[in-house]
Coordinates of C-alpha atoms in Angstrom, one line a residue:
Chain A
M1 CA -119.4 23.0 -254.2
I2 CA -120.7 26.6 -253.8
S3 CA -121.8 26.0 -250.3
E4 CA -118.5 24.5 -249.4
K5 CA -116.7 27.6 -250.7
K6 CA -118.9 29.8 -248.7
Q7 CA -118.1 27.8 -245.6
T8 CA -114.4 28.2 -246.0
E9 CA -114.7 31.9 -246.6
E10 CA -116.7 32.2 -243.4
K11 CA -114.0 30.3 -241.6
E12 CA -111.3 32.6 -242.8
K13 CA -113.2 35.6 -241.6
K14 CA -113.6 34.1 -238.1
V15 CA -110.5 35.3 -236.3
R16 CA -109.7 33.6 -233.0
E17 CA -109.0 35.8 -230.0
I18 CA -105.5 36.3 -228.7
A19 CA -105.0 36.4 -225.0
V20 CA -102.1 37.8 -223.0
P21 CA -101.1 36.6 -219.6
G22 CA -103.4 37.8 -216.8
E23 CA -106.2 38.6 -219.2
T24 CA -109.7 37.4 -218.3
I25 CA -111.0 35.2 -221.2
V26 CA -114.5 34.5 -220.1
S27 CA -116.4 34.7 -216.8
G28 CA -118.9 32.3 -215.5
K29 CA -119.0 29.1 -213.5
D30 CA -120.0 27.0 -216.5
Y31 CA -116.6 27.1 -218.1
L32 CA -113.7 24.8 -217.3
P33 CA -110.0 25.9 -217.4
G34 CA -107.9 23.8 -219.7
D35 CA -104.2 24.1 -220.9
G36 CA -102.7 27.5 -220.3
T37 CA -105.5 28.9 -218.2
R38 CA -106.6 29.0 -214.6
R39 CA -109.6 29.8 -212.6
E40 CA -109.7 33.0 -210.5
G41 CA -113.0 33.2 -208.7
E42 CA -115.7 33.5 -211.4
N43 CA -113.2 34.1 -214.2
I44 CA -111.1 32.0 -216.5
V45 CA -107.7 33.8 -216.8
A46 CA -105.0 33.2 -219.3
N47 CA -101.7 31.9 -218.0
K48 CA -99.8 32.3 -221.3
F49 CA -99.8 34.1 -224.5
G50 CA -101.8 32.3 -227.2
L51 CA -104.9 31.8 -229.2
V52 CA -108.1 31.1 -227.3
D53 CA -109.8 27.9 -228.2
I54 CA -113.3 27.4 -226.8
S55 CA -114.7 23.9 -227.3
G56 CA -118.0 23.5 -225.4
R57 CA -117.3 24.3 -221.8
L58 CA -113.5 23.8 -222.0
I59 CA -111.3 26.9 -222.5
K60 CA -107.8 26.2 -223.9
L61 CA -104.9 28.3 -225.0
I62 CA -103.0 27.4 -228.1
P63 CA -99.4 28.7 -227.7
L64 CA -98.0 30.6 -230.6
S65 CA -94.3 30.3 -229.7
G66 CA -92.0 28.8 -227.1
V67 CA -89.8 25.9 -226.6
Y68 CA -91.0 22.3 -226.9
M69 CA -92.0 20.6 -223.6
P70 CA -92.0 16.8 -223.9
R71 CA -95.1 14.8 -223.1
M72 CA -95.7 11.1 -222.8
G73 CA -96.5 9.5 -226.1
N74 CA -94.9 12.1 -228.3
V75 CA -92.9 11.0 -231.3
V76 CA -89.8 13.1 -231.5
I77 CA -86.7 13.2 -233.6
G78 CA -83.4 13.4 -231.7
R79 CA -79.7 13.5 -232.1
I80 CA -77.4 11.3 -230.1
E81 CA -75.3 13.4 -227.9
N82 CA -73.4 10.9 -225.8
I83 CA -73.1 7.2 -225.1
T84 CA -73.1 5.6 -221.6
F85 CA -72.9 2.0 -220.5
K86 CA -76.6 1.7 -220.3
G87 CA -77.7 3.6 -223.4
W88 CA -77.7 6.7 -225.4
I89 CA -78.2 10.3 -224.3
M90 CA -80.1 12.3 -226.8
D91 CA -80.8 15.9 -227.6
I92 CA -84.5 16.3 -228.5
N93 CA -84.6 20.1 -228.8
A94 CA -86.2 20.4 -225.3
P95 CA -85.0 22.0 -222.0
Y96 CA -84.0 18.5 -220.8
S97 CA -81.9 15.8 -222.4
A98 CA -83.4 12.4 -222.9
F99 CA -82.2 8.9 -222.4
L100 CA -82.6 5.9 -224.6
Q101 CA -82.0 2.6 -222.7
V102 CA -80.4 -0.4 -224.3
A103 CA -83.5 -2.4 -223.3
E104 CA -85.7 -0.1 -225.3
C105 CA -83.9 -1.1 -228.5
P106 CA -85.7 -3.7 -230.6
R107 CA -82.5 -5.4 -231.6
F108 CA -80.2 -7.7 -229.5
I109 CA -77.3 -5.5 -228.5
K110 CA -74.0 -7.1 -227.8
G111 CA -70.6 -5.3 -227.3
D112 CA -70.0 -1.7 -228.1
L113 CA -73.1 0.5 -228.3
K114 CA -71.2 2.7 -230.8
D115 CA -71.5 0.0 -233.4
Y116 CA -75.3 0.3 -233.4
Y117 CA -76.0 4.0 -233.0
N118 CA -73.2 6.4 -232.8
I119 CA -72.9 10.1 -231.8
G120 CA -74.5 12.4 -234.3
D121 CA -77.1 9.8 -235.6
M122 CA -80.7 10.9 -235.9
L123 CA -83.3 8.7 -234.4
S124 CA -87.1 8.9 -234.3
C125 CA -88.2 7.9 -230.8
E126 CA -91.3 7.9 -228.6
V127 CA -91.3 9.5 -225.2
I128 CA -92.3 6.9 -222.7
S129 CA -92.0 8.9 -219.5
V130 CA -91.4 12.4 -218.3
K131 CA -90.2 12.5 -214.8
N132 CA -88.3 14.9 -212.6
S133 CA -85.2 12.8 -213.1
G134 CA -85.4 13.0 -216.8
I135 CA -87.1 11.9 -220.0
D136 CA -87.1 8.3 -221.2
L137 CA -87.4 7.3 -224.8
T138 CA -88.0 4.1 -226.8
I139 CA -87.5 3.0 -230.3
K140 CA -89.7 -0.1 -230.1
G141 CA -92.6 0.5 -232.4
R142 CA -93.5 1.0 -236.0
G143 CA -91.7 3.7 -237.9
L144 CA -89.2 4.3 -235.0
G145 CA -85.5 4.0 -235.2
K146 CA -82.5 5.3 -237.1
L147 CA -83.1 7.8 -239.9
E148 CA -80.6 7.4 -242.7
G149 CA -80.0 9.8 -245.5
G150 CA -82.4 12.7 -246.2
I151 CA -82.3 16.2 -244.8
I152 CA -83.3 17.7 -241.5
T153 CA -85.1 20.9 -241.0
K154 CA -86.3 22.7 -237.8
I155 CA -89.7 24.3 -237.4
N156 CA -91.5 26.0 -234.5
S157 CA -92.8 23.1 -232.4
N158 CA -96.1 24.9 -231.9
K159 CA -96.8 24.7 -235.7
V160 CA -96.4 20.9 -235.9
P161 CA -100.2 20.2 -235.7
R162 CA -100.7 22.4 -238.7
V163 CA -98.0 20.7 -240.7
I164 CA -99.5 17.3 -239.9
G165 CA -103.1 18.6 -240.6
R166 CA -106.4 17.0 -239.6
E167 CA -105.9 13.3 -239.5
G168 CA -102.6 13.7 -241.3
S169 CA -104.2 15.3 -244.4
M170 CA -101.5 18.0 -244.8
I171 CA -98.5 15.8 -244.5
K172 CA -100.1 13.2 -246.8
L173 CA -100.6 15.9 -249.4
I174 CA -97.0 17.0 -249.2
K175 CA -95.8 13.4 -249.3
E176 CA -97.9 12.6 -252.4
N177 CA -96.8 15.8 -254.3
T178 CA -93.1 15.4 -253.6
K179 CA -92.8 11.6 -253.5
C180 CA -90.7 12.1 -250.3
N181 CA -90.8 10.2 -247.1
I182 CA -91.4 12.7 -244.2
V183 CA -91.3 12.2 -240.5
V184 CA -92.4 15.2 -238.4
G185 CA -91.3 15.1 -234.7
Q186 CA -93.5 16.7 -232.1
N187 CA -90.4 18.7 -231.1
G188 CA -90.3 20.5 -234.4
I189 CA -87.6 18.6 -236.1
V190 CA -88.6 17.3 -239.6
W191 CA -86.8 14.6 -241.5
I192 CA -87.3 14.5 -245.3
S193 CA -86.0 11.8 -247.6
G194 CA -86.6 11.4 -251.3
D195 CA -84.9 10.0 -254.4
K196 CA -83.8 13.4 -255.6
V197 CA -82.5 16.4 -253.7
E198 CA -84.9 18.6 -255.7
D199 CA -87.9 16.7 -254.2
E200 CA -86.5 17.1 -250.7
I201 CA -86.0 20.8 -251.2
K202 CA -89.5 21.1 -252.6
A203 CA -90.9 19.3 -249.6
R204 CA -89.0 21.6 -247.3
E205 CA -90.3 24.7 -249.0
A206 CA -93.9 23.3 -248.8
I207 CA -93.4 22.8 -245.0
E208 CA -92.0 26.3 -244.7
F209 CA -95.0 27.6 -246.6
V210 CA -97.4 25.8 -244.2
V211 CA -95.6 27.2 -241.1
G212 CA -95.6 30.7 -242.5
K213 CA -99.3 30.6 -243.4
S214 CA -100.5 28.8 -240.3
F215 CA -103.7 29.9 -238.6
I216 CA -105.5 30.4 -241.9
D217 CA -108.4 28.0 -242.2
G218 CA -108.7 25.9 -245.4
L219 CA -104.9 25.8 -245.6
T220 CA -104.9 22.4 -247.3
E221 CA -106.5 24.0 -250.4
K222 CA -103.9 26.7 -250.4
V223 CA -101.1 24.2 -250.3
K224 CA -102.7 22.3 -253.3
E225 CA -102.7 25.6 -255.2
W226 CA -99.1 26.2 -254.2
F227 CA -98.1 22.8 -255.6
E228 CA -99.9 23.5 -258.9
N229 CA -98.4 27.0 -259.5
K230 CA -95.3 28.0 -257.7
P231 CA -92.7 25.3 -257.2
L232 CA -91.4 24.5 -260.8
K233 CA -89.7 27.9 -261.3
K234 CA -88.1 27.7 -257.8
I235 CA -86.6 24.3 -258.3
V236 CA -85.0 25.4 -261.6
K237 CA -83.4 28.3 -259.7
K238 CA -82.2 26.1 -256.9
T239 CA -80.4 23.7 -259.3
E240 CA -78.9 26.6 -261.2
G241 CA -77.5 27.9 -258.0
K242 CA -75.9 24.7 -257.2
K243 CA -74.0 24.5 -260.4
Chain B
M1 CA -90.1 79.2 -209.2
A2 CA -92.2 76.1 -208.8
Y3 CA -92.4 73.5 -211.5
T4 CA -95.8 74.5 -212.9
K5 CA -95.3 73.5 -216.5
R6 CA -93.3 70.7 -218.0
Y7 CA -90.5 72.0 -220.2
D8 CA -91.5 69.7 -223.1
G9 CA -95.2 70.6 -223.0
R10 CA -96.4 67.3 -221.7
K11 CA -99.2 67.1 -219.1
F12 CA -98.2 66.0 -215.6
D13 CA -99.8 62.6 -216.1
E14 CA -98.7 62.1 -219.6
T15 CA -95.9 59.7 -220.6
R16 CA -93.6 60.3 -223.6
K17 CA -94.6 58.7 -226.9
M18 CA -94.7 54.9 -226.4
E19 CA -94.0 52.2 -228.8
A20 CA -93.8 48.5 -228.4
K21 CA -92.9 45.7 -230.9
V22 CA -92.8 42.0 -230.3
G23 CA -90.7 39.4 -232.1
I24 CA -87.8 41.4 -233.3
I25 CA -85.0 38.9 -232.8
K26 CA -85.4 35.7 -234.8
N27 CA -83.1 33.4 -232.9
A28 CA -84.4 34.2 -229.5
N29 CA -87.4 32.4 -228.0
G30 CA -89.0 35.7 -227.3
S31 CA -88.0 39.3 -227.9
A32 CA -89.5 42.8 -227.7
M33 CA -88.7 46.4 -228.0
F34 CA -90.2 49.1 -225.8
R35 CA -89.6 52.9 -226.0
F36 CA -90.5 56.0 -224.0
G37 CA -89.6 58.8 -226.4
D38 CA -85.8 58.7 -226.7
T39 CA -85.4 55.8 -224.3
I40 CA -85.3 52.5 -226.2
A41 CA -84.9 49.1 -224.7
I42 CA -84.8 45.7 -226.3
A43 CA -85.2 42.5 -224.5
S44 CA -84.6 38.9 -225.6
V45 CA -85.6 35.8 -223.8
Y46 CA -83.8 32.4 -224.1
G47 CA -85.2 29.3 -222.6
P48 CA -86.3 27.5 -220.5
R49 CA -83.0 25.7 -221.2
P50 CA -80.7 23.4 -219.2
L51 CA -78.7 25.3 -216.6
H52 CA -75.0 24.9 -216.4
P53 CA -73.0 24.5 -214.1
Q54 CA -75.3 21.8 -212.7
H55 CA -74.9 22.7 -209.1
L56 CA -76.8 25.9 -209.7
Q57 CA -79.9 23.9 -210.8
N58 CA -82.9 23.8 -208.5
P59 CA -84.9 20.6 -208.8
Q60 CA -88.0 22.4 -207.4
K61 CA -88.2 25.4 -209.6
G62 CA -86.6 27.1 -212.5
I63 CA -84.3 30.1 -212.3
L64 CA -84.8 33.5 -213.9
R65 CA -81.7 35.4 -214.8
C66 CA -81.8 38.9 -216.0
N67 CA -79.0 40.9 -217.5
Y68 CA -79.3 44.7 -218.0
D69 CA -76.8 46.4 -220.2
M70 CA -76.3 49.8 -221.6
I71 CA -74.7 50.0 -225.0
S72 CA -71.7 52.3 -225.0
F73 CA -73.3 54.7 -227.4
S74 CA -76.6 54.9 -225.6
V75 CA -75.7 58.1 -223.7
G76 CA -74.1 61.4 -224.7
E77 CA -70.7 60.6 -223.3
R78 CA -69.5 57.1 -224.2
I79 CA -69.8 54.7 -221.3
R80 CA -67.5 51.8 -220.7
P81 CA -69.1 48.6 -222.0
G82 CA -69.6 45.7 -219.7
P83 CA -71.1 45.2 -216.3
S84 CA -70.9 48.1 -213.8
R85 CA -72.1 48.5 -210.3
R86 CA -75.2 50.3 -211.6
S87 CA -76.0 47.7 -214.3
Q88 CA -75.7 44.8 -211.8
E89 CA -78.1 46.5 -209.5
I90 CA -80.7 47.1 -212.2
S91 CA -80.3 43.5 -213.4
K92 CA -81.1 42.2 -209.9
I93 CA -84.0 44.7 -209.6
T94 CA -85.5 43.5 -212.9
E95 CA -85.2 39.9 -211.8
W96 CA -87.2 40.7 -208.6
A97 CA -89.8 42.7 -210.5
L98 CA -90.5 39.9 -212.9
S99 CA -90.0 36.7 -210.8
S100 CA -93.2 37.2 -208.9
V101 CA -95.3 36.8 -212.0
V102 CA -93.3 34.1 -213.9
D103 CA -94.5 30.6 -213.0
L104 CA -91.0 29.1 -212.5
D105 CA -92.4 26.0 -210.8
A106 CA -93.3 24.6 -214.2
Y107 CA -89.7 24.5 -215.3
P108 CA -87.5 22.7 -212.7
N109 CA -83.8 22.4 -213.3
T110 CA -83.8 25.0 -216.1
V111 CA -83.0 28.6 -216.5
V112 CA -84.8 31.4 -218.3
D113 CA -82.4 34.1 -219.5
V114 CA -83.5 37.6 -220.1
H115 CA -81.1 40.0 -221.8
I116 CA -82.0 43.7 -221.8
E117 CA -80.1 46.1 -223.9
I118 CA -80.5 49.9 -223.8
L119 CA -80.0 51.2 -227.3
Q120 CA -80.6 54.8 -226.4
A121 CA -81.1 56.3 -222.9
N122 CA -82.9 59.4 -221.7
A123 CA -83.8 58.4 -218.2
S124 CA -86.4 55.7 -217.1
T125 CA -84.3 53.0 -218.8
R126 CA -85.0 50.4 -216.2
C127 CA -88.8 51.0 -216.6
A128 CA -88.5 50.6 -220.4
G129 CA -86.4 47.5 -219.8
I130 CA -88.9 45.8 -217.5
N131 CA -91.8 46.7 -219.9
A132 CA -89.9 45.1 -222.8
A133 CA -88.8 42.1 -220.8
A134 CA -92.4 41.3 -219.7
I135 CA -93.8 41.1 -223.3
A136 CA -90.7 39.2 -224.4
L137 CA -91.3 36.6 -221.7
A138 CA -94.9 36.3 -222.8
Q139 CA -93.9 35.8 -226.4
A140 CA -91.5 33.1 -225.4
G141 CA -94.5 31.1 -224.3
I142 CA -93.4 31.0 -220.7
S143 CA -96.3 30.6 -218.3
M144 CA -96.9 33.8 -216.3
K145 CA -99.6 34.8 -213.9
E146 CA -99.9 38.3 -215.5
L147 CA -97.7 41.0 -217.2
V148 CA -95.6 43.6 -215.4
T149 CA -95.8 47.2 -216.3
S150 CA -93.3 49.8 -215.1
V151 CA -93.2 53.6 -214.9
S152 CA -91.1 56.2 -213.3
I153 CA -92.8 58.9 -211.3
G154 CA -90.9 62.1 -210.5
K155 CA -91.3 64.7 -207.8
I156 CA -89.9 67.8 -209.5
D157 CA -89.8 70.5 -206.8
K158 CA -93.3 69.9 -205.4
T159 CA -95.2 68.5 -208.4
L160 CA -95.6 64.8 -209.3
V161 CA -94.9 64.0 -212.9
V162 CA -95.2 60.8 -214.9
D163 CA -92.3 59.3 -216.9
V164 CA -89.3 61.4 -216.0
D165 CA -86.7 62.3 -218.6
K166 CA -83.1 63.4 -218.2
T167 CA -83.8 67.1 -218.1
E168 CA -86.3 66.7 -215.4
E169 CA -84.2 64.2 -213.5
D170 CA -81.4 66.9 -213.2
Y171 CA -83.8 69.6 -212.0
E172 CA -82.2 71.4 -209.1
E173 CA -84.4 74.3 -208.1
G174 CA -86.6 74.3 -205.0
E175 CA -86.7 70.8 -203.5
G176 CA -84.9 69.3 -206.5
A177 CA -85.9 66.1 -208.2
T178 CA -86.9 62.7 -206.8
D179 CA -87.1 59.8 -209.1
I180 CA -89.4 56.9 -208.1
A181 CA -89.3 53.8 -210.4
M182 CA -92.2 51.4 -209.8
S183 CA -93.7 48.3 -211.4
F184 CA -97.2 47.0 -211.2
K185 CA -98.8 43.7 -212.0
S186 CA -101.2 44.1 -214.9
A187 CA -104.3 42.3 -213.6
S188 CA -104.1 42.5 -209.8
G189 CA -102.5 46.0 -209.8
E190 CA -100.1 44.9 -207.0
L191 CA -96.7 46.6 -206.7
S192 CA -93.9 44.3 -207.7
H193 CA -91.0 46.8 -207.5
L194 CA -90.4 50.2 -206.0
Q195 CA -87.2 52.3 -206.0
L196 CA -86.7 55.7 -204.6
D197 CA -83.8 58.1 -205.0
G198 CA -84.2 61.4 -203.2
K199 CA -86.5 62.8 -200.6
I200 CA -90.3 62.5 -200.3
K201 CA -92.9 62.6 -197.6
E202 CA -95.1 59.6 -196.8
D203 CA -98.4 61.0 -198.1
E204 CA -96.6 62.3 -201.2
L205 CA -95.3 58.8 -201.9
R206 CA -98.8 57.3 -201.5
E207 CA -100.0 59.9 -204.0
A208 CA -97.1 59.0 -206.3
I209 CA -98.0 55.3 -206.2
K210 CA -101.6 56.2 -207.1
V211 CA -100.5 58.3 -210.1
G212 CA -98.1 55.5 -211.1
R213 CA -100.9 52.9 -211.1
D214 CA -103.0 55.0 -213.4
A215 CA -100.1 55.6 -215.8
C216 CA -99.4 51.9 -215.9
K217 CA -102.9 51.1 -217.1
K218 CA -102.1 53.1 -220.3
I219 CA -98.7 51.5 -220.7
Y220 CA -100.4 48.0 -220.3
E221 CA -102.6 48.8 -223.3
V222 CA -99.5 49.5 -225.4
Q223 CA -98.0 46.2 -224.3
K224 CA -101.2 44.3 -224.9
K225 CA -101.6 45.8 -228.4
A226 CA -98.0 44.8 -229.3
L227 CA -98.6 41.2 -228.3
K228 CA -102.0 41.0 -230.1
D229 CA -100.6 42.5 -233.3
M230 CA -97.8 40.0 -233.3
G231 CA -100.2 37.1 -233.2
E232 CA -102.0 38.1 -236.3

């Protein structure tokens, strides 16, 4: 136990470097430029503003802010914006709108598309292709489809990996402590659904806590503490306010 | 009498007190404030986002749109709000100064909007605006080759001074005042913008650019520090 504690303390002390565009991160032919970096002669130069992540020979930049850029395989939450003859046009909080074809729907569709999914519905989808002509989505797959009830909250899409945690540890912890069902889209839209509104609000506050405290190592422990101490008082206040 | 001593006691190669702050507007994708003494500029960046009307979209690369605006109370005598001939020119100049570093190929069919507001003006507003816009773009997570740093060099009578203010700009004795606004790329040190109002000899201009490049190195440190502080 003691050694574990020491390790986490050491991790907290280790601050990762921040690079600004045009700044040389490392120099040497041994390194490989990854996301957000480029090679300029001997040097690896930052292309963006972000945290430097060195894993072995690969240099990567983890962006701290910015809009969500869709990638193949991402699970995102979107809102239906418009309906055409061939499918649904969706807003996925990205610079481009996305398209969900009728053929990518697991059910047999007959007649008016409006009867299945209407404008304003929230769906969780997977990005199947990102082309110049647009983004294509699918809802074939486990856990994909229409999200009914619950609340929606938006977070910075760059913090999504922290909210999910290593192998889903963080989101699992929040789910267990609030008894809520949570879907986190890679685009920063989070859907929370529980039996009681209090639970949903508690889950949202927990997520906001994680987003605010990101880039601290050993965050899972902190969230555990947060669940033990803080929330009860807050929930009481919230319900009072509603009355 | 020649201009041998600056009226406010600065050295010839000294800028006014600089300050930069990143992330001041919550709803923007990126935002920043930059000040040279009494000149304060704030910049906000929105996007990349879809561009409408669609016929303006470019399927090969994104579009950078800059908008420079002076708030009516930014100067002594109230100025009429809204676009003017001068603000349109500076918007275009800012766009050109920044577009050579922003990697627009990564964002086809989209637009990146940069809004620069001058809260308080005491000359060199376009330089403060470009400095703020560069760090706001970086904070918005837009991929850029490097940052842009801008400074104004003045030739007051026969002396070159860094970061001209209003009193120096209006200097009329001897050869008068020449105001040269210039921007440099942070890493390569290339010029990305140069503007000149007044008269200057060729070798003097060369000297002015050299002075400007040195001054920009100091300004770059301020920009870099603001970005790094924001990340922590």
